[in-house]
Amino acid sequence: MDRDFTDFKEKVLDKTDIASLISKYVHLERKGRNLWACCPFHSEDTPSFAVNEEKRMFHCFGCKESGDAISFLMKIEHIEFIEALRRLAESVGMEMPRFNGSREHTVDKKKRDRLYQLMRDAARHYYDNLSSPQAKVFRDYLEERKIPSGMITRFGLGASLDFNEMLEFLEKKGYTYEEMHAAGIADSRNDRHYDVFGKRLMYPIIDGMGNVVAFGGRTLEKDVHFAKYRNSTQTDIFDKSKVIYGANLLKNRASKGPIDYIIMTEGYMDVIALHKAGFDTAVASMGTSLTAKQAKQLKVYSNLVYISYDGDTAGQKATLRGLDILKECGLTVKVVRLPDGLDPDDVIKRDGREGYQKLLDEAIPLTAYKIEVLRSKYNLSDPDQKAKFAIEASAVVRALPNPVEQEQYFEYVESVSGFSVSVLRRQAAYSQPEEPPPAVTKTEEKIEYDDNLRFFLSSIFQGRDYVDFDKNLTGIMPDELSKKLYAICRDGNSGLTVSVVDELTDEERLRVDKILEYTYLPGDGRERFTDVEKSLYKRLLNSELDYLKSLPDKDMQVRLRMQQLIYEIAKYPQNRS
């Protein structure tokens, strides 16, 4: 049976000793009612980081980082909310409950840990296999690619010798074929089990917590009857839309200091080659378009991402939507232009580390890249094709959020196409689809997500103890998503549950995450919540009054309602919100 997520979270926080947790990372000293330390999130000589045991909160008066035990663990360990909650729960002897609608959370801890152990044993055995006489072809390949032993160890590269050897090893270790199938290592045909990665060079895929969750494999044989490349299928511990190859190394790198940028590549060998050359923040997506979940992981470590896809695919096969997702998540995106036909390893072999660094330095912003992609599609010496380029490029520029960027790129398109900025602006306005006028109801008014509203909704979504639903403010919520989630929380008199969040689209989850990222400051509590609630309610009443005033014919009932609204509004003077 589904358990309430908010109640579970609060029980975990109740049992967690926040001082003991934080003291594992910094030295705390008591001064008065609080414990103090130098902040672990920024450099300082005088302690400004305070821990309040009674409120179970921390706050840095220097960098303004603030939150509870969960947010501290997320920040210090570079992990997502659900993983931080899981780790805290397990540390206090609680097991994550099963929530409806979430595949990840319906796997009990015992089964999950068993799969992790199986994958860890498999990865070690594949690694050991690389030293066997049968693996000479794989060692020769790595030597040809100039992959030193240190990189082989860092990435845990290994070898699958045949289609049976690994399964026999795992069976001797006590694992069942059912468990091997569940881990994605085994499959069966004609009632015979076999290693799905048979006769391949093996790349273990390790998540941010250091767990082996999947494998990638590549055969070096020619004219084989099976696929050259093979990646793990979806399992109870592996979701390719969430995992990033090299995430574990990125986390290790972050523990040594801030990460200026991340390099996103297409393949495993690209990542290894870049690490070998000293670019130790290189990672790869899992053979799919970049997802919002992957973007959120990257943003934990850095705000700047370089996209370094192979030269023969950039502009043709690279998924622009994936790059847009990175930008929508608040990341700055730049595209590294590799020479056609070359991958990062080829560039480094030919031009050395300095040659690849030069390409990084010359990387272009995402908008410029989109325009270059369009430019490559058309023959600009042909008047008709040049006009088509200008039309499509104008649409790209039109989508930019501010006029300064638009001006810059309109001038760039002008220099390429020959059409003047004024003409391009008219084209952008002409092609702008006319939006239908917003539907106006007596209880709806468009408002922005300012700090007051973010605090208000964040408190509700998290199920803070001071939240009440004295008044129905559904109508004043600024969009359909906030209306829906507010109504769900109000009906259940609780915060958001995992089952509700799991039903949201990736875009909707991003919007919810932005609300939940609100940083709580001293004074953010019951009193402020009440003030904001009153302010929103007053706005709702004014909205209805304005609507009634706009009616051309006002009968007695309407006039009475207007008088009631005026009387009610007068009860809510300007408040602190």
Coordinates of C-alpha atoms in Angstrom, one line a residue:
M1 CA 0.0 0.0 0.0
D2 CA 1.3 3.5 -0.9
R3 CA 2.6 5.5 2.0
D4 CA 2.5 9.3 2.2
F5 CA 5.8 10.6 1.0
T6 CA 5.8 13.8 3.1
D7 CA 5.2 11.9 6.3
F8 CA 8.1 9.5 5.5
K9 CA 10.4 12.4 4.7
E10 CA 9.5 14.1 8.0
K11 CA 10.1 10.9 10.0
V12 CA 13.6 10.6 8.4
L13 CA 14.4 14.2 9.3
D14 CA 13.1 13.7 12.8
K15 CA 15.4 10.7 13.3
T16 CA 18.4 12.3 11.7
D17 CA 20.9 14.1 13.9
I18 CA 21.8 17.0 11.7
A19 CA 24.8 18.0 13.8
S20 CA 26.2 14.5 13.6
L21 CA 25.7 14.4 9.9
I22 CA 27.4 17.8 9.2
S23 CA 30.2 17.1 11.7
K24 CA 31.3 14.3 9.3
Y25 CA 32.3 17.0 6.8
V26 CA 33.3 20.0 9.0
H27 CA 34.4 20.7 12.6
L28 CA 31.5 22.2 14.6
E29 CA 31.9 24.3 17.7
R30 CA 29.1 25.3 20.0
K31 CA 28.6 29.0 20.6
G32 CA 25.3 29.8 22.4
R33 CA 22.3 27.9 21.0
N34 CA 24.0 27.1 17.6
L35 CA 26.9 25.1 16.4
W36 CA 29.4 27.0 14.1
A37 CA 31.9 26.1 11.5
C38 CA 33.7 27.4 8.4
C39 CA 31.3 26.9 5.5
P40 CA 32.0 23.7 3.4
F41 CA 30.4 25.4 0.4
H42 CA 32.6 28.4 0.0
S43 CA 36.1 29.5 1.2
E44 CA 36.2 31.5 4.4
D45 CA 38.5 32.0 7.4
T46 CA 35.9 33.1 10.0
P47 CA 33.0 30.7 10.7
S48 CA 29.7 31.9 9.4
F49 CA 28.0 28.5 9.0
A50 CA 25.5 27.8 11.7
V51 CA 23.6 24.6 12.6
N52 CA 20.4 24.9 14.7
E53 CA 19.7 21.5 16.2
E54 CA 16.3 22.4 17.5
K55 CA 15.0 23.5 14.1
R56 CA 17.1 20.8 12.3
M57 CA 18.4 23.5 9.9
F58 CA 21.7 25.0 8.8
H59 CA 22.4 28.4 7.4
C60 CA 25.5 30.1 6.1
F61 CA 25.5 33.9 6.6
G62 CA 28.3 34.2 4.0
C63 CA 27.1 32.4 0.9
K64 CA 23.4 32.1 2.1
E65 CA 23.2 28.3 1.6
S66 CA 20.4 27.1 3.9
G67 CA 18.3 24.0 4.4
D68 CA 17.8 20.8 6.3
A69 CA 19.7 17.5 6.4
I70 CA 18.5 16.4 3.0
S71 CA 19.5 19.6 1.2
F72 CA 22.9 19.5 3.0
L73 CA 23.6 16.0 1.8
M74 CA 22.4 16.9 -1.7
K75 CA 24.8 19.8 -1.8
I76 CA 27.8 18.3 -0.2
E77 CA 27.6 14.9 -2.0
H78 CA 26.4 16.2 -5.4
I79 CA 23.3 13.9 -5.4
E80 CA 19.7 14.3 -6.2
F81 CA 16.9 14.7 -3.6
I82 CA 15.6 11.1 -3.7
E83 CA 19.1 9.6 -3.3
A84 CA 19.9 11.9 -0.4
L85 CA 16.6 10.9 1.3
R86 CA 17.4 7.2 0.7
R87 CA 20.8 7.5 2.2
L88 CA 19.5 9.3 5.3
A89 CA 16.7 6.8 5.7
E90 CA 19.1 3.9 5.6
S91 CA 21.4 5.6 8.1
V92 CA 18.6 5.8 10.6
G93 CA 17.4 2.2 10.0
M94 CA 14.5 3.1 7.8
E95 CA 13.8 1.6 4.3
M96 CA 12.4 3.6 1.4
P97 CA 8.7 2.7 1.1
R98 CA 7.2 1.6 -2.2
F99 CA 5.4 4.4 -4.0
N100 CA 2.8 3.8 -6.7
G101 CA 3.8 4.7 -10.2
S102 CA 7.6 4.7 -9.7
R103 CA 9.6 1.8 -11.0
E104 CA 12.7 2.9 -9.2
H105 CA 11.1 3.0 -5.8
T106 CA 9.1 -0.2 -6.0
V107 CA 12.4 -2.2 -5.8
D108 CA 13.0 -3.2 -2.2
K109 CA 16.4 -2.6 -0.7
K110 CA 17.3 -6.2 -0.4
K111 CA 16.7 -6.9 -4.1
R112 CA 18.4 -3.7 -5.2
D113 CA 21.5 -4.4 -3.0
R114 CA 21.6 -8.0 -4.4
L115 CA 21.7 -6.6 -8.0
Y116 CA 24.3 -4.1 -7.1
Q117 CA 26.5 -6.8 -5.6
L118 CA 26.0 -9.0 -8.7
M119 CA 27.0 -6.2 -11.0
R120 CA 30.0 -5.3 -8.9
D121 CA 31.2 -9.0 -9.0
A122 CA 30.6 -9.1 -12.7
A123 CA 32.6 -5.9 -13.3
R124 CA 35.5 -7.2 -11.3
H125 CA 35.5 -10.5 -13.2
Y126 CA 35.4 -8.8 -16.6
Y127 CA 38.3 -6.7 -15.4
D128 CA 40.3 -9.7 -14.4
N129 CA 39.5 -11.4 -17.7
L130 CA 41.4 -8.7 -19.5
S131 CA 44.6 -10.2 -18.2
S132 CA 43.8 -13.7 -19.6
P133 CA 45.4 -15.1 -22.7
Q134 CA 42.0 -15.2 -24.4
A135 CA 41.7 -11.4 -24.1
K136 CA 44.8 -10.6 -26.2
V137 CA 42.8 -9.1 -29.0
F138 CA 41.2 -6.6 -26.5
R139 CA 44.6 -5.7 -25.0
D140 CA 46.1 -5.2 -28.5
Y141 CA 43.2 -2.9 -29.3
L142 CA 43.7 -0.8 -26.2
E143 CA 47.4 -0.6 -26.8
E144 CA 46.7 0.5 -30.4
R145 CA 44.4 3.2 -29.0
K146 CA 47.3 4.1 -26.6
I147 CA 45.1 3.6 -23.5
P148 CA 47.5 3.2 -20.6
S149 CA 47.0 0.8 -17.7
G150 CA 46.1 3.6 -15.4
M151 CA 43.1 4.6 -17.6
I152 CA 42.1 0.9 -17.9
T153 CA 41.9 0.7 -14.1
R154 CA 40.2 4.1 -13.7
F155 CA 37.4 3.1 -16.0
G156 CA 37.4 -0.6 -15.0
L157 CA 37.6 -1.8 -18.6
G158 CA 37.2 -5.6 -19.0
A159 CA 36.5 -8.5 -21.4
S160 CA 33.8 -11.0 -21.9
L161 CA 35.6 -14.0 -23.2
D162 CA 32.7 -16.0 -24.6
F163 CA 28.9 -16.5 -24.1
N164 CA 29.1 -18.8 -21.1
E165 CA 32.1 -18.0 -18.9
M166 CA 30.6 -15.1 -17.0
L167 CA 27.4 -17.0 -16.2
E168 CA 29.3 -19.9 -14.9
F169 CA 31.4 -17.6 -12.7
L170 CA 28.2 -15.9 -11.3
E171 CA 26.5 -19.2 -10.7
K172 CA 29.5 -20.3 -8.6
K173 CA 29.2 -17.1 -6.7
G174 CA 25.7 -18.1 -5.7
Y175 CA 23.6 -16.0 -8.1
T176 CA 20.6 -17.5 -9.9
Y177 CA 19.9 -17.2 -13.6
E178 CA 16.8 -15.2 -12.7
E179 CA 19.0 -12.6 -11.0
M180 CA 21.4 -12.5 -13.9
H181 CA 18.4 -11.8 -16.2
A182 CA 17.2 -9.1 -13.8
A183 CA 20.6 -7.4 -13.9
G184 CA 20.6 -7.4 -17.7
I185 CA 23.7 -9.7 -18.1
A186 CA 21.9 -12.9 -19.2
D187 CA 19.3 -13.8 -21.7
S188 CA 18.1 -17.1 -23.0
R189 CA 17.3 -18.7 -26.4
N190 CA 16.0 -22.2 -26.9
D191 CA 16.0 -22.7 -23.2
R192 CA 19.8 -21.9 -23.0
H193 CA 21.1 -19.0 -21.0
Y194 CA 24.0 -16.9 -22.4
D195 CA 26.0 -13.7 -21.7
V196 CA 24.4 -10.9 -23.7
F197 CA 27.9 -9.2 -23.9
G198 CA 29.7 -12.3 -25.2
K199 CA 33.1 -11.7 -26.8
R200 CA 33.1 -7.9 -26.2
L201 CA 35.4 -5.3 -24.7
M202 CA 33.5 -4.2 -21.6
Y203 CA 32.8 -0.7 -20.2
P204 CA 31.2 -0.7 -16.8
I205 CA 28.7 2.1 -16.3
I206 CA 28.9 3.4 -12.7
D207 CA 26.4 5.8 -11.2
G208 CA 27.2 8.8 -9.0
M209 CA 27.1 6.6 -5.8
G210 CA 29.8 4.3 -7.1
N211 CA 27.4 1.5 -8.0
V212 CA 27.9 -0.5 -11.2
V213 CA 24.4 -0.3 -12.8
A214 CA 25.0 -1.4 -16.4
F215 CA 27.6 -2.3 -19.1
G216 CA 28.4 -1.3 -22.6
G217 CA 30.2 -3.7 -24.8
R218 CA 31.9 -3.7 -28.2
T219 CA 33.0 -6.6 -30.3
L220 CA 36.3 -6.4 -32.2
E221 CA 35.6 -9.3 -34.5
K222 CA 34.6 -8.7 -38.1
D223 CA 31.7 -10.3 -39.9
V224 CA 30.0 -11.4 -36.7
H225 CA 26.4 -12.5 -36.6
F226 CA 25.6 -10.3 -33.6
A227 CA 25.5 -6.5 -33.0
K228 CA 28.9 -4.8 -32.9
Y229 CA 27.8 -2.6 -29.9
R230 CA 25.6 -3.7 -27.0
N231 CA 24.3 -1.7 -24.1
S232 CA 22.5 -2.9 -21.0
T233 CA 18.7 -2.9 -21.3
Q234 CA 16.5 -1.1 -18.7
T235 CA 16.6 -2.8 -15.3
D236 CA 15.5 -2.2 -11.8
I237 CA 18.8 -0.4 -11.1
F238 CA 19.4 1.1 -14.5
D239 CA 17.5 3.8 -16.3
K240 CA 19.5 5.1 -19.3
S241 CA 17.6 8.4 -19.2
K242 CA 19.1 9.2 -15.8
V243 CA 22.6 7.8 -16.0
I244 CA 25.7 9.6 -17.3
Y245 CA 28.8 7.7 -18.2
G246 CA 31.6 9.0 -16.1
A247 CA 29.3 10.4 -13.4
N248 CA 31.3 8.7 -10.6
L249 CA 34.5 10.3 -11.8
L250 CA 32.8 13.7 -12.1
K251 CA 31.8 13.4 -8.4
N252 CA 35.3 12.5 -7.4
R253 CA 36.7 15.5 -9.3
A254 CA 34.2 17.8 -7.6
S255 CA 35.5 16.7 -4.2
K256 CA 38.8 18.3 -5.1
G257 CA 37.4 21.7 -5.9
P258 CA 34.9 23.6 -8.1
I259 CA 34.4 22.4 -11.7
D260 CA 34.6 25.1 -14.3
Y261 CA 33.0 23.2 -17.1
I262 CA 31.9 19.7 -18.2
I263 CA 32.6 18.2 -21.6
M264 CA 29.7 16.0 -23.0
T265 CA 30.8 13.5 -25.6
E266 CA 29.0 10.7 -27.5
G267 CA 30.9 7.6 -26.6
Y268 CA 32.9 5.7 -24.0
M269 CA 36.3 5.9 -25.8
D270 CA 35.8 9.7 -26.3
V271 CA 35.5 10.1 -22.5
I272 CA 38.6 7.9 -21.9
A273 CA 40.7 9.7 -24.5
L274 CA 39.8 13.1 -23.0
H275 CA 40.6 11.9 -19.4
K276 CA 43.9 10.6 -20.7
A277 CA 44.7 14.0 -22.1
G278 CA 43.9 15.7 -18.8
F279 CA 40.3 16.8 -19.5
D280 CA 39.0 15.0 -16.4
T281 CA 35.4 16.4 -16.5
A282 CA 34.5 14.6 -19.7
V283 CA 31.3 12.4 -19.6
A284 CA 29.0 10.8 -22.1
S285 CA 25.2 10.4 -22.5
M286 CA 23.9 6.9 -22.8
G287 CA 23.4 6.8 -26.5
T288 CA 20.1 8.8 -26.4
S289 CA 19.2 12.4 -26.7
L290 CA 20.0 14.3 -23.5
T291 CA 17.2 14.3 -21.0
A292 CA 16.1 16.7 -18.3
K293 CA 17.2 14.2 -15.6
Q294 CA 20.7 14.1 -17.0
A295 CA 20.8 17.9 -17.3
K296 CA 19.9 18.2 -13.6
Q297 CA 22.8 15.9 -12.7
L298 CA 25.2 18.0 -14.7
K299 CA 24.0 21.3 -13.2
V300 CA 24.9 19.9 -9.7
Y301 CA 28.6 20.1 -10.7
S302 CA 28.9 23.1 -13.1
N303 CA 26.9 25.7 -15.0
L304 CA 28.8 25.4 -18.3
V305 CA 28.6 22.4 -20.6
Y306 CA 30.7 21.9 -23.8
I307 CA 29.1 19.6 -26.3
S308 CA 31.8 17.7 -28.2
Y309 CA 30.2 15.3 -30.6
D310 CA 32.1 13.7 -33.5
G311 CA 32.7 15.9 -36.5
D312 CA 30.9 13.7 -38.9
T313 CA 27.6 13.9 -36.9
A314 CA 27.6 17.4 -35.5
G315 CA 24.9 19.4 -37.3
Q316 CA 23.3 16.3 -38.8
K317 CA 22.5 13.8 -36.1
A318 CA 23.1 15.6 -32.9
T319 CA 19.8 16.2 -31.2
L320 CA 19.2 19.9 -30.9
R321 CA 16.3 19.3 -28.6
G322 CA 18.7 17.6 -26.2
L323 CA 20.8 20.8 -26.2
D324 CA 17.8 22.9 -25.7
I325 CA 17.0 20.8 -22.6
L326 CA 20.4 21.7 -21.1
K327 CA 19.7 25.3 -21.7
E328 CA 16.2 25.2 -20.3
C329 CA 17.7 23.6 -17.1
G330 CA 19.8 26.8 -16.6
L331 CA 23.0 25.6 -18.1
T332 CA 25.2 27.6 -20.5
V333 CA 25.8 25.4 -23.6
K334 CA 28.7 25.8 -26.0
V335 CA 29.4 23.5 -29.0
V336 CA 32.9 22.3 -29.9
R337 CA 33.3 22.3 -33.6
L338 CA 35.4 19.2 -34.4
P339 CA 36.8 18.7 -37.9
D340 CA 34.6 16.5 -40.1
G341 CA 35.3 12.8 -39.6
L342 CA 37.3 13.3 -36.4
D343 CA 36.3 12.5 -32.8
P344 CA 38.0 14.0 -29.7
D345 CA 40.6 11.1 -29.6
D346 CA 41.5 11.8 -33.3
V347 CA 42.0 15.5 -32.6
I348 CA 44.2 14.8 -29.5
K349 CA 46.3 12.2 -31.4
R350 CA 46.8 14.6 -34.3
D351 CA 47.2 18.0 -32.5
G352 CA 47.8 17.0 -28.9
R353 CA 46.1 18.4 -25.8
E354 CA 46.8 21.9 -27.0
G355 CA 44.9 21.3 -30.2
Y356 CA 41.8 20.2 -28.4
Q357 CA 42.1 23.0 -25.9
K358 CA 42.1 25.4 -28.8
L359 CA 38.8 23.9 -30.1
L360 CA 37.4 24.4 -26.6
D361 CA 38.5 28.0 -26.6
E362 CA 36.8 28.5 -29.9
A363 CA 33.5 26.8 -29.0
I364 CA 30.4 28.7 -30.0
P365 CA 27.2 29.3 -28.1
L366 CA 24.2 27.2 -28.8
T367 CA 22.3 29.8 -30.8
A368 CA 25.3 30.4 -33.1
Y369 CA 25.5 26.6 -33.5
K370 CA 21.9 26.4 -34.5
I371 CA 22.4 29.1 -37.1
E372 CA 25.5 27.2 -38.4
V373 CA 23.4 24.1 -38.7
L374 CA 20.9 26.0 -40.8
R375 CA 23.6 27.6 -42.9
S376 CA 25.0 24.1 -43.8
K377 CA 21.6 23.0 -45.1
Y378 CA 21.3 25.7 -47.8
N379 CA 23.3 26.9 -50.7
L380 CA 23.4 30.7 -50.0
S381 CA 24.4 31.5 -53.5
D382 CA 20.9 30.5 -54.6
P383 CA 18.5 33.3 -53.9
D384 CA 15.6 31.0 -52.9
Q385 CA 17.7 28.9 -50.6
K386 CA 19.2 32.1 -49.0
A387 CA 15.7 33.4 -48.3
K388 CA 14.7 30.1 -46.7
F389 CA 17.8 30.2 -44.5
A390 CA 17.0 33.8 -43.4
I391 CA 13.4 32.8 -42.6
E392 CA 14.5 29.9 -40.4
A393 CA 17.4 31.7 -38.8
S394 CA 15.0 34.6 -37.9
A395 CA 12.8 32.1 -36.1
V396 CA 15.8 30.9 -34.1
V397 CA 16.8 34.5 -33.1
R398 CA 13.2 35.3 -32.3
A399 CA 13.1 32.6 -29.6
L400 CA 16.0 34.3 -27.6
P401 CA 14.8 35.7 -24.3
N402 CA 16.2 39.2 -24.4
P403 CA 16.6 41.9 -27.0
V404 CA 20.4 42.3 -26.6
E405 CA 21.0 38.7 -27.7
Q406 CA 18.4 39.1 -30.5
E407 CA 20.2 42.2 -31.8
Q408 CA 23.6 40.4 -31.7
Y409 CA 22.3 37.4 -33.7
F410 CA 20.2 39.4 -36.1
E411 CA 23.4 41.3 -37.1
Y412 CA 25.1 37.9 -37.5
V413 CA 22.4 36.6 -39.8
E414 CA 22.6 39.9 -41.7
S415 CA 26.3 39.4 -42.3
V416 CA 25.7 35.8 -43.6
S417 CA 22.5 36.3 -45.6
G418 CA 22.7 39.9 -46.8
F419 CA 19.2 40.7 -45.5
S420 CA 19.1 43.8 -43.3
V421 CA 18.4 43.6 -39.6
S422 CA 15.2 45.5 -40.1
V423 CA 14.0 43.0 -42.7
L424 CA 14.9 40.1 -40.5
R425 CA 13.0 41.7 -37.6
R426 CA 9.9 42.1 -39.7
Q427 CA 10.3 38.5 -40.9
A428 CA 10.5 37.3 -37.2
A429 CA 7.4 39.3 -36.3
Y430 CA 5.6 38.1 -39.4
S431 CA 6.3 34.4 -38.6
Q432 CA 5.5 34.8 -35.0
P433 CA 2.3 32.8 -34.5
E434 CA -0.5 34.9 -33.1
E435 CA -1.3 33.8 -29.6
P436 CA -5.0 33.6 -28.7
P437 CA -6.0 36.0 -26.0
P438 CA -5.8 34.5 -22.5
A439 CA -9.0 33.1 -21.1
V440 CA -10.3 35.4 -18.4
T441 CA -12.4 34.1 -15.6
K442 CA -13.7 35.8 -12.5
T443 CA -11.2 33.9 -10.4
E444 CA -8.0 34.0 -12.5
E445 CA -5.3 36.5 -12.7
K446 CA -1.8 36.1 -14.2
I447 CA 1.0 36.6 -11.7
E448 CA 4.7 36.0 -11.8
Y449 CA 6.7 33.4 -9.8
D450 CA 8.3 36.0 -7.5
D451 CA 10.0 35.0 -4.2
N452 CA 6.8 35.2 -2.3
L453 CA 5.0 32.8 -4.6
R454 CA 8.0 30.4 -4.8
F455 CA 8.2 30.4 -1.0
F456 CA 4.4 29.8 -0.7
L457 CA 4.3 26.9 -3.2
S458 CA 7.6 25.4 -2.1
S459 CA 6.2 25.2 1.5
I460 CA 3.0 23.6 0.3
F461 CA 4.8 21.1 -2.0
Q462 CA 7.2 20.0 0.8
G463 CA 4.3 19.8 3.3
R464 CA 5.9 22.1 5.9
D465 CA 4.2 22.0 9.3
Y466 CA 3.0 25.6 9.2
V467 CA 1.0 25.1 5.9
D468 CA -2.8 25.3 6.2
F469 CA -5.4 25.6 3.5
D470 CA -7.6 28.2 5.1
K471 CA -8.6 29.7 1.8
N472 CA -9.0 28.1 -1.7
L473 CA -6.4 29.9 -3.8
T474 CA -6.5 27.6 -6.8
G475 CA -7.9 30.3 -9.1
I476 CA -5.0 32.7 -8.4
M477 CA -2.3 30.2 -9.3
P478 CA -0.4 31.5 -12.4
D479 CA -0.6 28.5 -14.7
E480 CA -2.4 25.2 -15.1
L481 CA 0.4 23.1 -13.5
S482 CA 0.5 25.2 -10.3
K483 CA -3.4 25.1 -10.2
K484 CA -3.4 21.3 -10.5
L485 CA -0.7 20.7 -7.9
Y486 CA -2.1 23.2 -5.5
A487 CA -5.5 21.6 -5.8
I488 CA -4.0 18.1 -5.2
C489 CA -2.2 19.2 -2.1
R490 CA -5.2 21.1 -0.8
D491 CA -7.5 18.1 -1.3
G492 CA -5.1 15.7 0.4
N493 CA -4.1 18.3 3.0
S494 CA -0.5 17.3 2.4
G495 CA 2.6 18.0 0.3
L496 CA 3.4 16.4 -3.1
T497 CA 3.7 12.6 -3.1
V498 CA 6.1 10.6 -5.3
S499 CA 3.1 9.1 -7.1
V500 CA 2.0 12.5 -8.1
V501 CA 5.4 13.7 -9.2
D502 CA 6.0 10.5 -11.2
E503 CA 3.0 11.4 -13.4
L504 CA 4.4 14.7 -14.5
T505 CA 6.3 15.3 -17.7
D506 CA 10.0 16.1 -17.7
E507 CA 9.2 19.7 -18.4
E508 CA 6.7 19.9 -15.6
R509 CA 9.2 18.3 -13.2
L510 CA 11.7 21.0 -14.1
R511 CA 9.2 23.7 -13.3
V512 CA 8.4 22.0 -10.0
D513 CA 12.2 21.7 -9.2
K514 CA 12.7 25.4 -9.7
I515 CA 10.0 26.1 -7.1
L516 CA 11.5 23.5 -4.7
E517 CA 15.0 25.1 -5.2
Y518 CA 13.7 28.1 -3.2
T519 CA 16.3 28.9 -0.5
Y520 CA 14.7 29.3 3.0
L521 CA 16.0 32.2 5.0
P522 CA 15.5 33.1 8.7
G523 CA 12.0 34.3 9.1
D524 CA 10.5 32.0 6.5
G525 CA 7.9 30.3 8.4
R526 CA 4.3 30.4 9.6
E527 CA 4.0 34.2 9.8
R528 CA 5.3 34.8 6.4
F529 CA 3.2 32.0 4.9
T530 CA 0.1 33.6 6.4
D531 CA 1.0 37.0 5.1
V532 CA 1.5 35.6 1.5
E533 CA -1.7 33.7 1.7
K534 CA -3.6 36.8 2.7
S535 CA -2.0 38.8 -0.1
L536 CA -2.9 36.2 -2.7
Y537 CA -6.4 36.0 -1.4
K538 CA -6.8 39.7 -1.7
R539 CA -5.5 39.6 -5.2
L540 CA -8.1 36.9 -6.0
L541 CA -10.9 39.0 -4.6
N542 CA -9.7 42.0 -6.6
S543 CA -9.6 39.9 -9.7
E544 CA -13.2 38.9 -9.3
L545 CA -14.3 42.4 -8.5
D546 CA -12.6 43.7 -11.7
Y547 CA -14.4 41.1 -13.6
L548 CA -17.8 42.0 -12.2
K549 CA -17.1 45.7 -12.8
S550 CA -16.5 45.0 -16.5
L551 CA -20.0 43.5 -17.0
P552 CA -22.2 45.8 -19.0
D553 CA -25.4 44.8 -17.3
K554 CA -25.3 44.3 -13.5
D555 CA -28.3 42.8 -11.9
M556 CA -29.1 43.0 -8.2
Q557 CA -27.2 39.8 -7.4
V558 CA -24.1 41.1 -9.1
R559 CA -24.2 44.4 -7.3
L560 CA -24.6 42.6 -4.0
R561 CA -21.6 40.4 -4.7
M562 CA -19.6 43.5 -5.6
Q563 CA -20.4 45.1 -2.2
Q564 CA -19.4 41.9 -0.4
L565 CA -16.1 41.8 -2.3
I566 CA -15.4 45.5 -1.4
Y567 CA -16.2 44.8 2.2
E568 CA -14.0 41.6 2.2
I569 CA -11.1 43.3 0.5
A570 CA -11.1 46.1 3.1
K571 CA -10.3 43.5 5.8
Y572 CA -7.0 42.8 4.1
P573 CA -4.8 45.9 4.4
Q574 CA -1.3 46.0 2.8
N575 CA 0.9 43.4 4.6
R576 CA 4.5 42.5 4.8
S577 CA 4.5 40.2 1.8

